[in-house]
Coordinates of C-alpha atoms and ligand atoms in Angstrom, one line a residue:
M1 CA 2.9 97.4 44.5
N2 CA 5.0 95.3 46.9
T3 CA 2.7 92.9 47.4
Y4 CA 2.3 91.9 43.5
H5 CA 3.9 88.5 42.0
R6 CA 7.5 88.9 41.5
L7 CA 6.9 88.4 37.6
L8 CA 4.2 91.3 37.6
K9 CA 6.6 93.5 39.6
R10 CA 9.2 92.8 37.0
Q11 CA 7.1 93.8 34.0
L12 CA 5.7 97.0 35.9
K13 CA 9.2 98.2 36.5
K14 CA 10.1 97.4 32.6
A15 CA 7.1 99.5 31.6
D16 CA 8.0 102.4 33.8
L17 CA 4.3 104.0 34.4
D18 CA 3.3 106.9 36.5
A19 CA 1.6 107.0 39.8
G20 CA -1.6 108.3 38.1
T21 CA -1.6 105.3 35.3
L22 CA -0.7 102.6 37.9
R23 CA -3.8 103.8 40.2
L24 CA -6.0 103.9 37.0
I25 CA -5.0 100.2 36.1
A26 CA -4.9 99.2 39.8
P27 CA -8.0 96.8 39.6
F28 CA -6.6 95.4 36.2
L29 CA -3.4 94.7 37.9
L30 CA -4.9 92.9 40.8
Q31 CA -6.5 90.5 38.6
V32 CA -3.3 89.8 36.7
N33 CA -1.5 89.4 40.0
E34 CA -4.1 86.7 41.1
A35 CA -3.7 84.9 37.6
Y36 CA -0.1 84.8 38.4
T37 CA -0.4 83.6 41.7
T38 CA -3.0 81.0 41.0
F39 CA -0.7 79.9 37.8
D40 CA 2.1 79.3 40.6
S41 CA 0.2 77.2 42.8
D42 CA -1.2 75.1 39.9
L43 CA 2.7 74.5 38.9
Q44 CA 3.4 73.7 42.1
Q45 CA 1.0 70.9 42.3
V46 CA 1.5 69.4 38.9
E47 CA 5.3 69.2 40.0
G48 CA 4.1 67.7 43.1
I49 CA 2.1 65.0 41.2
L50 CA 5.0 64.3 38.6
E51 CA 7.4 63.9 41.4
K52 CA 5.2 61.1 42.9
S53 CA 4.4 59.6 39.5
S54 CA 8.1 59.2 38.7
Q55 CA 8.7 57.7 42.4
E56 CA 6.0 55.1 41.6
L57 CA 7.4 54.4 38.2
F58 CA 10.7 53.8 39.7
Q59 CA 9.0 51.6 42.4
T60 CA 7.4 49.5 39.8
N61 CA 10.2 49.0 37.6
Q62 CA 12.3 47.7 40.3
Q63 CA 9.3 45.4 41.3
L64 CA 9.1 44.3 37.6
K65 CA 13.2 43.6 37.6
N66 CA 12.8 41.7 40.5
N67 CA 9.8 39.7 39.1
I68 CA 11.8 39.0 36.0
E69 CA 14.9 37.8 37.9
S70 CA 12.6 35.6 40.0
I71 CA 10.9 34.2 37.0
S72 CA 14.2 33.6 35.1
G73 CA 15.4 31.9 38.6
Q74 CA 12.0 29.7 38.4
L75 CA 12.5 28.9 34.7
S76 CA 16.0 27.7 35.0
K77 CA 14.9 25.6 38.2
V78 CA 12.2 24.4 35.7
A79 CA 14.4 23.6 32.9
G80 CA 16.9 22.1 35.2
N81 CA 14.1 19.7 36.4
I82 CA 12.3 18.8 33.3
K83 CA 12.6 15.4 31.9
D84 CA 12.8 16.3 28.5
V85 CA 15.8 18.3 26.9
I86 CA 15.5 22.0 26.4
F87 CA 18.0 23.2 24.0
E88 CA 19.1 26.4 21.8
M89 CA 21.5 26.4 19.1
D90 CA 23.4 29.0 17.0
L91 CA 22.9 29.4 13.5
D92 CA 25.6 26.9 12.4
G93 CA 24.0 24.3 14.5
N94 CA 26.3 24.5 17.7
W95 CA 24.5 23.9 21.0
S96 CA 24.3 27.1 23.0
Y97 CA 22.3 26.1 25.7
L98 CA 21.1 22.7 26.9
N99 CA 19.3 21.9 30.3
P100 CA 20.8 19.3 32.6
A101 CA 18.2 16.4 31.1
W102 CA 20.6 16.3 28.0
Y103 CA 22.9 14.4 30.2
T104 CA 20.5 12.0 31.7
L105 CA 19.4 11.5 28.1
T106 CA 22.8 10.7 26.0
G107 CA 25.5 10.6 28.8
F108 CA 27.2 13.7 27.3
K109 CA 28.1 16.4 29.9
V110 CA 26.6 19.8 29.0
K111 CA 29.8 21.6 29.3
D112 CA 31.3 19.2 27.1
C113 CA 28.9 19.8 24.4
L114 CA 28.1 23.5 24.4
G115 CA 29.5 25.3 21.3
K116 CA 30.0 22.1 19.5
P117 CA 28.1 20.8 16.6
Y118 CA 24.7 18.9 17.3
H119 CA 25.1 15.9 15.2
T120 CA 28.5 15.3 17.3
F121 CA 26.3 14.0 20.1
L122 CA 23.0 12.8 18.2
R123 CA 23.5 9.5 16.5
D124 CA 21.4 7.8 13.8
D125 CA 20.1 4.3 14.3
Q126 CA 23.5 2.9 13.1
G127 CA 25.1 4.8 15.5
K128 CA 26.6 7.4 12.9
P129 CA 26.6 11.3 13.7
Y130 CA 23.2 12.5 12.3
T131 CA 24.6 15.2 9.9
N132 CA 21.4 15.6 7.9
L133 CA 18.9 15.9 10.7
I134 CA 18.5 19.5 10.5
N135 CA 18.6 21.4 7.0
L136 CA 20.5 24.3 7.9
S137 CA 21.0 25.8 4.6
S138 CA 17.9 26.1 3.6
P139 CA 16.7 29.8 3.4
N140 CA 12.9 29.0 4.3
F141 CA 13.9 26.5 7.1
K142 CA 11.5 27.6 10.1
T143 CA 10.7 24.4 12.2
L144 CA 11.3 20.7 12.2
S145 CA 9.7 17.9 14.1
K146 CA 11.1 14.5 13.6
I147 CA 11.0 11.1 15.3
F148 CA 13.9 8.8 15.1
K149 CA 15.8 5.9 16.5
S150 CA 19.1 6.9 17.9
Q151 CA 21.8 4.8 19.1
Q152 CA 23.1 5.6 22.4
L153 CA 26.6 5.5 23.9
D154 CA 25.8 2.1 25.3
G155 CA 25.0 0.8 21.9
K156 CA 21.3 0.6 22.9
H157 CA 18.5 2.4 21.2
K158 CA 16.1 5.1 22.1
W159 CA 13.4 6.6 20.1
L160 CA 13.6 10.5 20.1
D161 CA 11.2 13.2 19.4
F162 CA 13.0 16.0 18.1
S163 CA 11.3 19.8 17.4
L164 CA 13.2 22.7 16.6
K165 CA 12.0 26.3 15.7
V166 CA 14.0 29.3 14.5
I167 CA 14.6 32.4 17.1
K168 CA 13.9 35.5 15.2
S169 CA 15.5 39.2 16.1
E170 CA 13.4 42.1 16.7
K171 CA 14.3 43.1 13.2
G172 CA 13.0 39.6 11.8
Q173 CA 16.4 38.0 11.3
N174 CA 17.3 34.3 12.2
E175 CA 19.2 34.4 15.4
G176 CA 19.3 30.8 16.3
Y177 CA 17.1 27.9 17.2
I178 CA 15.3 26.8 20.2
G179 CA 14.0 23.3 20.8
T180 CA 13.4 20.1 22.7
I181 CA 14.1 16.5 22.7
V182 CA 11.8 14.0 24.2
D183 CA 12.7 10.5 25.0
I184 CA 9.6 8.6 23.5
T185 CA 11.1 5.0 23.9
K186 CA 8.4 3.5 25.5
I187 CA 5.4 5.0 24.0
K188 CA 7.1 4.1 20.7
E189 CA 7.8 0.5 22.0
T190 CA 4.2 0.0 23.1
E191 CA 3.0 1.5 19.6
L192 CA 5.0 -1.1 17.8
A193 CA 4.3 -4.0 20.1
L194 CA 0.5 -2.8 19.2
I195 CA 1.0 -2.8 15.8
E196 CA 2.6 -6.2 15.6
A197 CA -0.2 -7.9 17.8
K198 CA -2.5 -6.2 15.3
E199 CA -0.8 -7.6 12.4
K200 CA -0.6 -11.0 14.1
E201 CA -4.4 -10.6 15.0
S202 CA -5.3 -9.7 11.6
H203 CA -3.0 -12.7 10.0
A204 CA -4.9 -15.2 12.3
N205 CA -8.3 -13.5 11.2
K206 CA -7.1 -14.1 7.5
A207 CA -6.1 -17.5 8.4
K208 CA -9.7 -18.0 10.0
D209 CA -11.3 -16.3 7.0
E210 CA -9.2 -18.6 4.5
F211 CA -10.1 -21.7 6.6
L212 CA -13.8 -20.9 6.7
S213 CA -14.0 -20.0 3.0
T214 CA -12.1 -23.4 2.6
M215 CA -14.1 -25.5 4.8
S216 CA -17.3 -23.9 3.3
H217 CA -16.0 -24.7 -0.1
E218 CA -15.4 -28.2 1.0
I219 CA -18.7 -28.7 3.1
R220 CA -20.8 -27.5 0.3
T221 CA -19.2 -30.0 -2.2
P222 CA -20.5 -32.9 -0.7
L223 CA -23.7 -31.3 0.7
N224 CA -24.3 -30.7 -3.0
A225 CA -24.4 -34.6 -3.5
V226 CA -26.7 -35.3 -0.7
I227 CA -29.2 -32.5 -1.2
G228 CA -29.2 -33.5 -4.8
I229 CA -29.4 -37.0 -4.4
S230 CA -32.0 -36.9 -1.8
H231 CA -34.3 -34.7 -4.1
L232 CA -33.5 -37.3 -7.1
L233 CA -34.8 -40.2 -4.7
L234 CA -37.8 -38.2 -3.6
L235 CA -38.6 -38.0 -7.1
E236 CA -38.4 -41.8 -7.8
N237 CA -41.7 -42.7 -5.9
P238 CA -39.9 -44.0 -2.7
K239 CA -41.5 -46.6 -0.9
P240 CA -43.8 -45.3 2.2
E241 CA -41.3 -46.4 4.6
Q242 CA -38.7 -44.7 2.7
L243 CA -40.2 -41.6 2.5
E244 CA -39.9 -40.3 6.3
N245 CA -36.3 -41.1 6.1
L246 CA -35.6 -39.3 2.7
N247 CA -37.5 -36.5 3.7
T248 CA -35.5 -36.2 7.2
L249 CA -32.3 -36.4 5.1
K250 CA -33.3 -33.6 2.6
H251 CA -34.4 -31.6 5.5
S252 CA -31.1 -32.2 7.5
S253 CA -28.8 -31.5 4.8
E254 CA -30.9 -28.1 4.1
H255 CA -30.5 -27.2 7.6
L256 CA -26.8 -28.1 7.2
L257 CA -26.6 -25.8 4.5
C258 CA -28.4 -23.0 6.0
L259 CA -25.9 -23.1 9.0
V260 CA -23.0 -23.2 6.7
N261 CA -24.3 -20.2 4.9
D262 CA -25.2 -18.2 8.2
I263 CA -21.9 -18.8 9.9
L264 CA -20.1 -17.6 6.7
D265 CA -22.3 -14.4 6.7
F266 CA -22.1 -13.8 10.4
N267 CA -18.3 -14.2 10.1
K268 CA -18.2 -11.8 7.2
I269 CA -20.1 -9.1 8.9
A270 CA -18.4 -9.7 12.2
S271 CA -15.2 -9.2 10.6
G272 CA -16.0 -5.9 8.8
Q273 CA -15.5 -7.5 5.4
L274 CA -19.2 -7.1 4.4
E275 CA -19.8 -3.8 1.9
L276 CA -23.1 -2.7 1.3
E277 CA -23.9 -2.2 -2.2
E278 CA -25.2 1.3 -3.4
R279 CA -27.5 0.4 -6.8
D280 CA -30.7 1.2 -8.0
F281 CA -33.2 -1.1 -7.3
N282 CA -37.2 -1.5 -7.5
L283 CA -39.0 -2.0 -4.1
G284 CA -41.9 -3.9 -5.9
Q285 CA -39.5 -6.3 -7.2
V286 CA -37.7 -7.0 -3.8
L287 CA -41.4 -7.6 -2.3
N288 CA -42.5 -10.0 -5.3
G289 CA -39.2 -12.0 -4.4
L290 CA -40.4 -12.5 -0.9
Q291 CA -44.0 -13.3 -1.8
S292 CA -42.9 -15.9 -4.2
I293 CA -40.3 -17.5 -1.7
F294 CA -42.9 -17.5 1.0
H295 CA -46.3 -18.3 -0.8
N296 CA -46.2 -21.9 -0.7
T297 CA -44.7 -22.3 3.0
A298 CA -47.5 -20.2 4.2
K299 CA -50.1 -21.8 2.2
E300 CA -49.0 -25.3 3.5
K301 CA -49.4 -23.8 7.0
D302 CA -52.7 -22.4 6.3
L303 CA -51.6 -19.0 7.0
R304 CA -52.3 -15.8 5.3
L305 CA -49.3 -13.7 4.0
I306 CA -49.9 -10.1 3.4
I307 CA -47.5 -8.0 1.9
K308 CA -48.3 -4.4 1.2
K309 CA -46.6 -1.2 0.9
D310 CA -47.6 2.6 0.9
T311 CA -49.1 3.2 -2.8
T312 CA -47.7 6.5 -2.9
L313 CA -44.2 5.1 -2.2
P314 CA -41.5 6.0 -5.0
K315 CA -40.9 3.0 -7.2
T316 CA -37.1 2.8 -7.2
F317 CA -34.3 3.5 -4.6
I318 CA -30.7 3.3 -4.3
G319 CA -29.2 0.8 -1.7
D320 CA -28.3 -2.8 -1.0
S321 CA -31.6 -4.7 -2.2
T322 CA -29.8 -8.2 -1.5
R323 CA -29.0 -7.2 1.9
L324 CA -32.8 -5.8 2.5
S325 CA -34.0 -8.9 0.9
Q326 CA -32.2 -10.9 3.3
I327 CA -33.4 -9.1 6.3
L328 CA -36.9 -9.3 5.1
T329 CA -36.4 -13.1 4.4
N330 CA -35.0 -14.0 7.9
L331 CA -38.0 -11.9 9.4
V332 CA -40.7 -13.4 7.6
S333 CA -39.2 -17.0 7.6
N334 CA -39.2 -16.6 11.6
A335 CA -42.6 -15.2 11.6
I336 CA -44.2 -18.0 9.5
K337 CA -42.0 -20.7 11.4
F338 CA -43.2 -19.5 14.8
T339 CA -47.0 -18.9 13.9
E340 CA -49.3 -21.9 13.9
E341 CA -52.6 -20.1 12.8
G342 CA -53.6 -16.7 11.6
K343 CA -51.5 -14.2 9.5
V344 CA -48.2 -12.9 8.7
S345 CA -48.2 -9.5 7.4
V346 CA -45.3 -7.0 6.1
D347 CA -46.3 -3.3 5.9
I348 CA -44.0 -0.8 4.3
E349 CA -44.8 2.9 5.1
A350 CA -42.8 6.2 4.4
I351 CA -42.5 7.9 7.7
E352 CA -40.2 10.6 6.3
E353 CA -39.9 11.9 2.7
S354 CA -37.8 14.7 1.2
K355 CA -37.0 15.7 -2.6
N356 CA -33.8 13.0 -2.3
Y357 CA -34.7 10.4 0.1
C358 CA -37.3 8.5 2.2
V359 CA -37.1 6.9 5.4
L360 CA -39.3 3.9 5.1
E361 CA -40.5 1.8 8.0
F362 CA -40.7 -2.2 7.6
I363 CA -43.2 -3.7 10.1
I364 CA -43.5 -7.5 10.2
T365 CA -46.3 -8.7 12.3
D366 CA -47.4 -12.4 13.3
T367 CA -50.1 -14.2 15.4
G368 CA -47.7 -16.6 16.5
I369 CA -46.2 -18.1 19.5
G370 CA -44.7 -14.8 20.8
I371 CA -41.6 -13.9 22.7
P372 CA -41.3 -14.1 26.6
E373 CA -40.2 -10.5 28.1
D374 CA -37.1 -12.0 29.7
K375 CA -36.0 -13.4 26.1
K376 CA -36.2 -10.4 24.2
D377 CA -33.0 -9.3 24.2
K378 CA -31.2 -12.8 24.3
I379 CA -32.7 -13.5 21.0
F380 CA -30.7 -10.9 19.1
L381 CA -27.6 -12.8 20.3
S382 CA -25.8 -15.2 18.0
F383 CA -26.6 -18.7 18.5
A384 CA -29.5 -17.8 21.0
Q385 CA -32.9 -19.0 20.6
A386 CA -35.7 -18.1 23.1
N387 CA -36.3 -21.7 24.3
S388 CA -33.9 -24.7 24.5
D389 CA -36.3 -26.9 22.6
T390 CA -36.8 -24.5 19.7
T391 CA -34.0 -26.0 17.7
R392 CA -35.8 -29.6 18.2
K393 CA -39.2 -28.3 17.3
Y394 CA -38.6 -25.7 14.8
G395 CA -35.0 -26.0 13.5
G396 CA -32.8 -22.9 13.0
T397 CA -29.4 -21.8 14.2
G398 CA -30.2 -18.8 16.2
L399 CA -27.9 -16.7 13.8
G400 CA -30.8 -15.2 11.8
L401 CA -31.6 -12.3 14.0
A402 CA -28.0 -11.5 15.0
I403 CA -27.3 -11.2 11.2
C404 CA -30.4 -8.8 10.7
K405 CA -29.2 -7.0 13.6
Q406 CA -25.9 -6.3 12.1
L407 CA -26.9 -5.8 8.7
L408 CA -29.5 -3.1 10.1
E409 CA -26.3 -1.7 12.0
L410 CA -24.6 -1.2 8.6
M411 CA -27.5 0.5 7.3
D412 CA -27.6 2.9 10.5
S413 CA -30.7 1.5 11.9
E414 CA -32.0 -1.0 14.6
L415 CA -34.5 -3.7 15.0
H416 CA -37.3 -3.3 17.4
L417 CA -39.5 -6.0 18.9
E418 CA -42.7 -5.8 20.3
S419 CA -44.1 -9.4 21.4
E420 CA -46.7 -10.9 23.7
V421 CA -46.8 -14.7 24.5
G422 CA -49.4 -16.4 22.9
K423 CA -50.4 -13.2 20.8
G424 CA -47.6 -12.9 18.3
S425 CA -44.7 -10.5 17.6
T426 CA -43.9 -7.6 15.6
F427 CA -40.2 -7.0 14.3
S428 CA -39.5 -3.3 12.7
F429 CA -36.9 -1.1 11.6
K430 CA -36.6 1.9 9.7
I431 CA -34.0 2.7 6.9
K432 CA -33.3 5.9 5.0
L433 CA -33.0 5.3 1.4
T434 CA -32.0 7.6 -1.5
K435 CA -34.5 8.1 -4.2
S436 CA -33.3 6.8 -7.6
T437 CA -33.4 9.1 -10.6
K438 CA -34.3 6.2 -12.6
A439 CA -38.1 6.4 -12.1
D440 CA -39.0 3.3 -14.0
Y441 CA -36.0 1.4 -13.2
K442 CA -36.6 -2.3 -13.9
E443 CA -33.6 -4.7 -13.0
E444 CA -32.5 -7.0 -15.7
L445 CA -34.9 -10.2 -15.9
N446 CA -33.8 -11.8 -12.3
I447 CA -33.1 -15.4 -13.1
F448 CA -34.0 -16.2 -9.5
D449 CA -37.3 -14.6 -9.8
V450 CA -39.6 -17.6 -10.1
S451 CA -42.7 -15.5 -10.9
A452 CA -41.1 -15.4 -14.5
I453 CA -41.4 -19.4 -15.1
H454 CA -44.5 -20.7 -16.6
Q455 CA -46.0 -23.8 -16.1
Q456 CA -45.3 -25.2 -19.5
D457 CA -41.5 -23.9 -19.6
N458 CA -39.2 -26.9 -20.0
L459 CA -35.8 -27.7 -20.9
K460 CA -36.3 -30.5 -23.3
G461 CA -33.5 -30.3 -26.0
V462 CA -31.6 -27.2 -24.6
K463 CA -27.8 -27.5 -25.3
I464 CA -26.0 -27.1 -22.1
L465 CA -22.2 -27.5 -21.5
V466 CA -21.3 -28.1 -17.8
A467 CA -17.7 -27.8 -16.9
E468 CA -16.9 -29.7 -13.6
D469 CA -14.4 -32.0 -12.3
N470 CA -15.9 -33.5 -9.2
K471 CA -17.4 -36.6 -9.8
V472 CA -20.1 -36.7 -7.4
N473 CA -21.2 -33.4 -8.8
I474 CA -21.2 -34.7 -12.3
M475 CA -23.1 -37.6 -11.2
V476 CA -25.9 -35.4 -9.6
I477 CA -26.3 -32.8 -12.2
E478 CA -26.2 -35.6 -14.9
K479 CA -29.1 -37.0 -13.4
F480 CA -31.2 -33.9 -13.1
L481 CA -30.1 -33.0 -16.8
S482 CA -31.1 -36.1 -18.2
K483 CA -34.5 -35.9 -16.1
W484 CA -35.2 -32.7 -17.7
Q485 CA -34.3 -34.0 -20.9
V486 CA -31.4 -31.4 -21.4
D487 CA -29.0 -32.4 -24.4
Y488 CA -25.9 -31.8 -22.1
D489 CA -22.0 -32.1 -22.5
I490 CA -19.7 -32.5 -19.6
A491 CA -16.0 -31.1 -19.7
E492 CA -13.8 -32.1 -16.7
N493 CA -11.7 -29.0 -16.9
G494 CA -11.8 -25.4 -18.3
L495 CA -9.6 -26.5 -21.4
L496 CA -11.7 -29.2 -22.3
A497 CA -15.0 -27.0 -21.9
L498 CA -13.1 -24.4 -24.3
N499 CA -12.4 -27.1 -26.8
K500 CA -16.1 -28.2 -26.6
T501 CA -17.1 -24.6 -27.4
L502 CA -15.0 -24.6 -30.5
E503 CA -16.6 -27.7 -31.7
N504 CA -20.4 -27.4 -30.8
T505 CA -23.1 -24.8 -30.1
Y506 CA -24.6 -24.5 -26.8
D507 CA -27.5 -22.3 -25.3
M508 CA -25.5 -21.9 -22.0
I509 CA -22.6 -23.1 -20.2
L510 CA -22.5 -23.9 -16.4
M511 CA -18.8 -23.5 -15.3
D512 CA -17.4 -24.8 -12.0
L513 CA -14.6 -22.2 -10.9
Q514 CA -12.0 -24.6 -9.3
M515 CA -10.8 -26.9 -11.7
P516 CA -7.4 -28.5 -12.7
V517 CA -5.6 -27.5 -15.9
M518 CA -7.3 -24.4 -16.5
N519 CA -9.8 -22.8 -14.2
G520 CA -13.5 -21.5 -14.8
F521 CA -12.4 -18.1 -14.9
E522 CA -9.8 -18.5 -17.5
A523 CA -11.7 -20.7 -19.5
S524 CA -14.9 -18.4 -19.4
K525 CA -12.3 -15.5 -20.6
A526 CA -11.0 -17.6 -23.3
I527 CA -14.5 -18.5 -24.6
R528 CA -15.4 -14.7 -24.7
E529 CA -12.4 -13.8 -26.6
S530 CA -12.5 -16.6 -29.2
N531 CA -13.6 -15.8 -32.7
N532 CA -17.2 -17.0 -32.6
P533 CA -19.5 -14.0 -32.3
L534 CA -21.9 -16.3 -30.5
H535 CA -19.3 -16.6 -27.6
K536 CA -19.8 -13.0 -26.8
V537 CA -23.3 -13.5 -26.1
I538 CA -23.8 -17.1 -24.8
P539 CA -24.7 -17.2 -21.1
I540 CA -22.0 -18.5 -18.8
Y541 CA -22.8 -19.0 -15.2
A542 CA -20.4 -19.9 -12.5
L543 CA -21.8 -23.0 -10.5
S544 CA -19.6 -22.8 -7.5
A545 CA -19.6 -23.5 -4.0
S546 CA -17.6 -20.3 -3.1
T547 CA -19.8 -17.2 -2.5
G548 CA -17.5 -14.8 -1.4
M549 CA -17.9 -11.1 -2.3
D550 CA -14.6 -11.4 -4.0
I551 CA -15.5 -14.0 -6.5
K552 CA -18.7 -12.3 -7.2
N553 CA -16.8 -9.1 -8.1
Q554 CA -14.3 -11.3 -10.2
L555 CA -17.1 -12.7 -12.3
W556 CA -17.6 -9.8 -14.5
E557 CA -13.8 -9.2 -15.1
Y558 CA -13.9 -12.7 -16.8
G559 CA -17.0 -12.1 -18.7
I560 CA -19.3 -14.4 -16.5
D561 CA -22.8 -13.6 -16.4
G562 CA -23.6 -14.7 -12.9
L563 CA -23.1 -17.4 -10.1
I564 CA -25.6 -20.1 -9.3
C565 CA -24.4 -21.4 -5.6
K566 CA -23.6 -25.0 -4.9
P567 CA -25.2 -27.1 -3.3
F568 CA -28.4 -26.1 -5.3
N569 CA -32.0 -27.2 -4.8
P570 CA -32.9 -28.9 -7.9
T571 CA -36.3 -27.3 -8.4
D572 CA -34.5 -24.1 -7.7
L573 CA -31.8 -24.9 -10.5
F574 CA -34.4 -25.7 -13.0
K575 CA -36.1 -22.5 -12.5
K576 CA -32.9 -20.8 -12.6
L577 CA -31.8 -22.7 -16.1
I578 CA -35.3 -21.6 -17.3
G579 CA -34.8 -17.9 -16.4
I580 CA -31.3 -17.7 -18.2
L581 CA -33.1 -19.1 -21.2
H582 CA -35.8 -16.3 -20.9
Q583 CA -33.1 -13.5 -20.4
K584 CA -31.1 -15.2 -23.5
Y585 CA -34.1 -14.9 -25.7
I586 CA -35.5 -11.6 -24.5
H587 CA -32.1 -9.7 -25.3
Ligands
ADP1 P1 -33.6 -19.3 14.4 O1 -34.7 -18.6 13.9 O2 -32.6 -19.9 13.5 O3 -33.6 -20.0 15.7 P2 -32.8 -16.4 14.9 O4 -31.9 -15.7 15.3 O5 -33.6 -16.0 13.8 O6 -32.5 -17.8 14.7 O7 -34.1 -16.4 16.1 C1 -33.6 -16.6 17.3 C2 -34.9 -17.1 18.3 O8 -35.9 -15.9 18.3 C3 -35.8 -18.1 17.8 O9 -35.0 -19.4 17.8 C4 -37.0 -17.9 18.4 O10 -37.1 -18.6 19.6 C5 -36.8 -16.6 18.6 N1 -37.9 -15.8 17.7 C6 -37.7 -15.0 16.5 N2 -38.6 -14.7 15.7 C7 -39.5 -15.0 16.2 C8 -41.2 -14.8 16.0 N3 -41.7 -14.3 15.2 N4 -41.8 -15.3 17.1 C9 -41.4 -16.1 18.0 N5 -40.0 -16.2 18.4 C10 -39.3 -15.7 17.5

């Protein structure tokens, strides 16, 4: 019994059992005694572990404290060395902390500012306290980020980037503000200088564009006379010795016109002014146009011109058909120009098709002189030709391919070339075109589509009013109109044109746009608005040396049906006038 655990002993004493019972339950008591002893030793072990853990906890805690102290020491060192201002502010907008950068930025000592309102020290660009920089009274105010110009103590200005954020307590209440002030004067000045330089550049560009457009107008007007008169003289049975000179005159003036047009187009694309149109068009009509432009030139050179498209292609697409025609015209014109015998072919195939779009590949192949390997990159540059004697031999400006390349880039495409000297060249490009929902869409009769003209068509007796102020242009157009036996009237300004329409009935009006007294736009509008119902439908076409997109867009606003560009080739003009009459009588 003496060897039992003290708690068992205490309980046996309380139970006061006789010796016989004790002997009887002795084995059981031994087991209980063992359980008590084991429990004791377990308890000691747990106590040991607890003690150890609390010691470790204490040490970790101590280490953490040391770390925090060292981090906050480092932080205040960082804040002290940082170039930007770091601050804290109470809810009333008084500075409660400012790092040393504050002094460098403002010239105010930190200790003189703490506890005082921010605006006593932050000035606006006039040097007045910036009282309404922060709207502290707004209940939802959370953050602020503002860039402003501030006048400094020395009267100079600095650009400051000021940001601030509300500090919240654990319970979510606003306790104050924390923020930064960064001196961004250098960045801002660079930015302003850049903006200024850009503005200057765009001014200069605008001036260049205006210059180009005025120059082109000025050049086209006399060119109109030169081209017109050379055509007229050629039609008047010149002597054989005059014929060559007249042909040179005609070709040179037409070449000059191409050059002016190309330079204008090139400039427009290069300066990003060219926007592609998104309109329904009929691919077949574009190809017919191409065929009719080049049919005669190919025939004159005894070349076969074969234009074919995949017969399964949809008829209509949405895109810029004028620019697509321009690319094809350039490539086919080159192919014919640089080919002496054989053929020029244009193939169009669909290489990808989905419900809404088609990727078309255009392949223009010739059996001409070919392009040497080392010139293949060069010819895509502006004003570049493969050989120095090309201009002499074939003419051209060296701008055509550069324009094609840029137009295709605008259409997210590129121009490919494969060529072998002496065998020929293949230019190809792929464009993705949206399918038009107007499956049978037919463009209005295109007055420039010469296939609509018949041999027997003539302008005899047709009444045309021409509004034109330039004496030379009047002389040229009068000669053509008389030759075609047109019954014409000339009005030398818009107002005279308007008056003439009130007195006479015309089949169409050709309207110069830039005229004294009343310009062509105003005159057209006034004619459309007059009481005569015929004036609502009479074809009015602008006859102008300006071809800018802005002009084309304005035409509709003033009720003008279309634009005929000066200078015009008389044969083209004849066909266009016939086209306009066709259109008039079809409607
Ligand atoms: P241009 O035809 O007005 O000279 P382009 O930019 O259209 O200007 O063409 C540049 C040059 O590329 C041409 O002068 C010619 O040397 C070469 N070139 C273009 N197309 C062909 C072609 N189909 N065959 C041979 N040479 C070509």
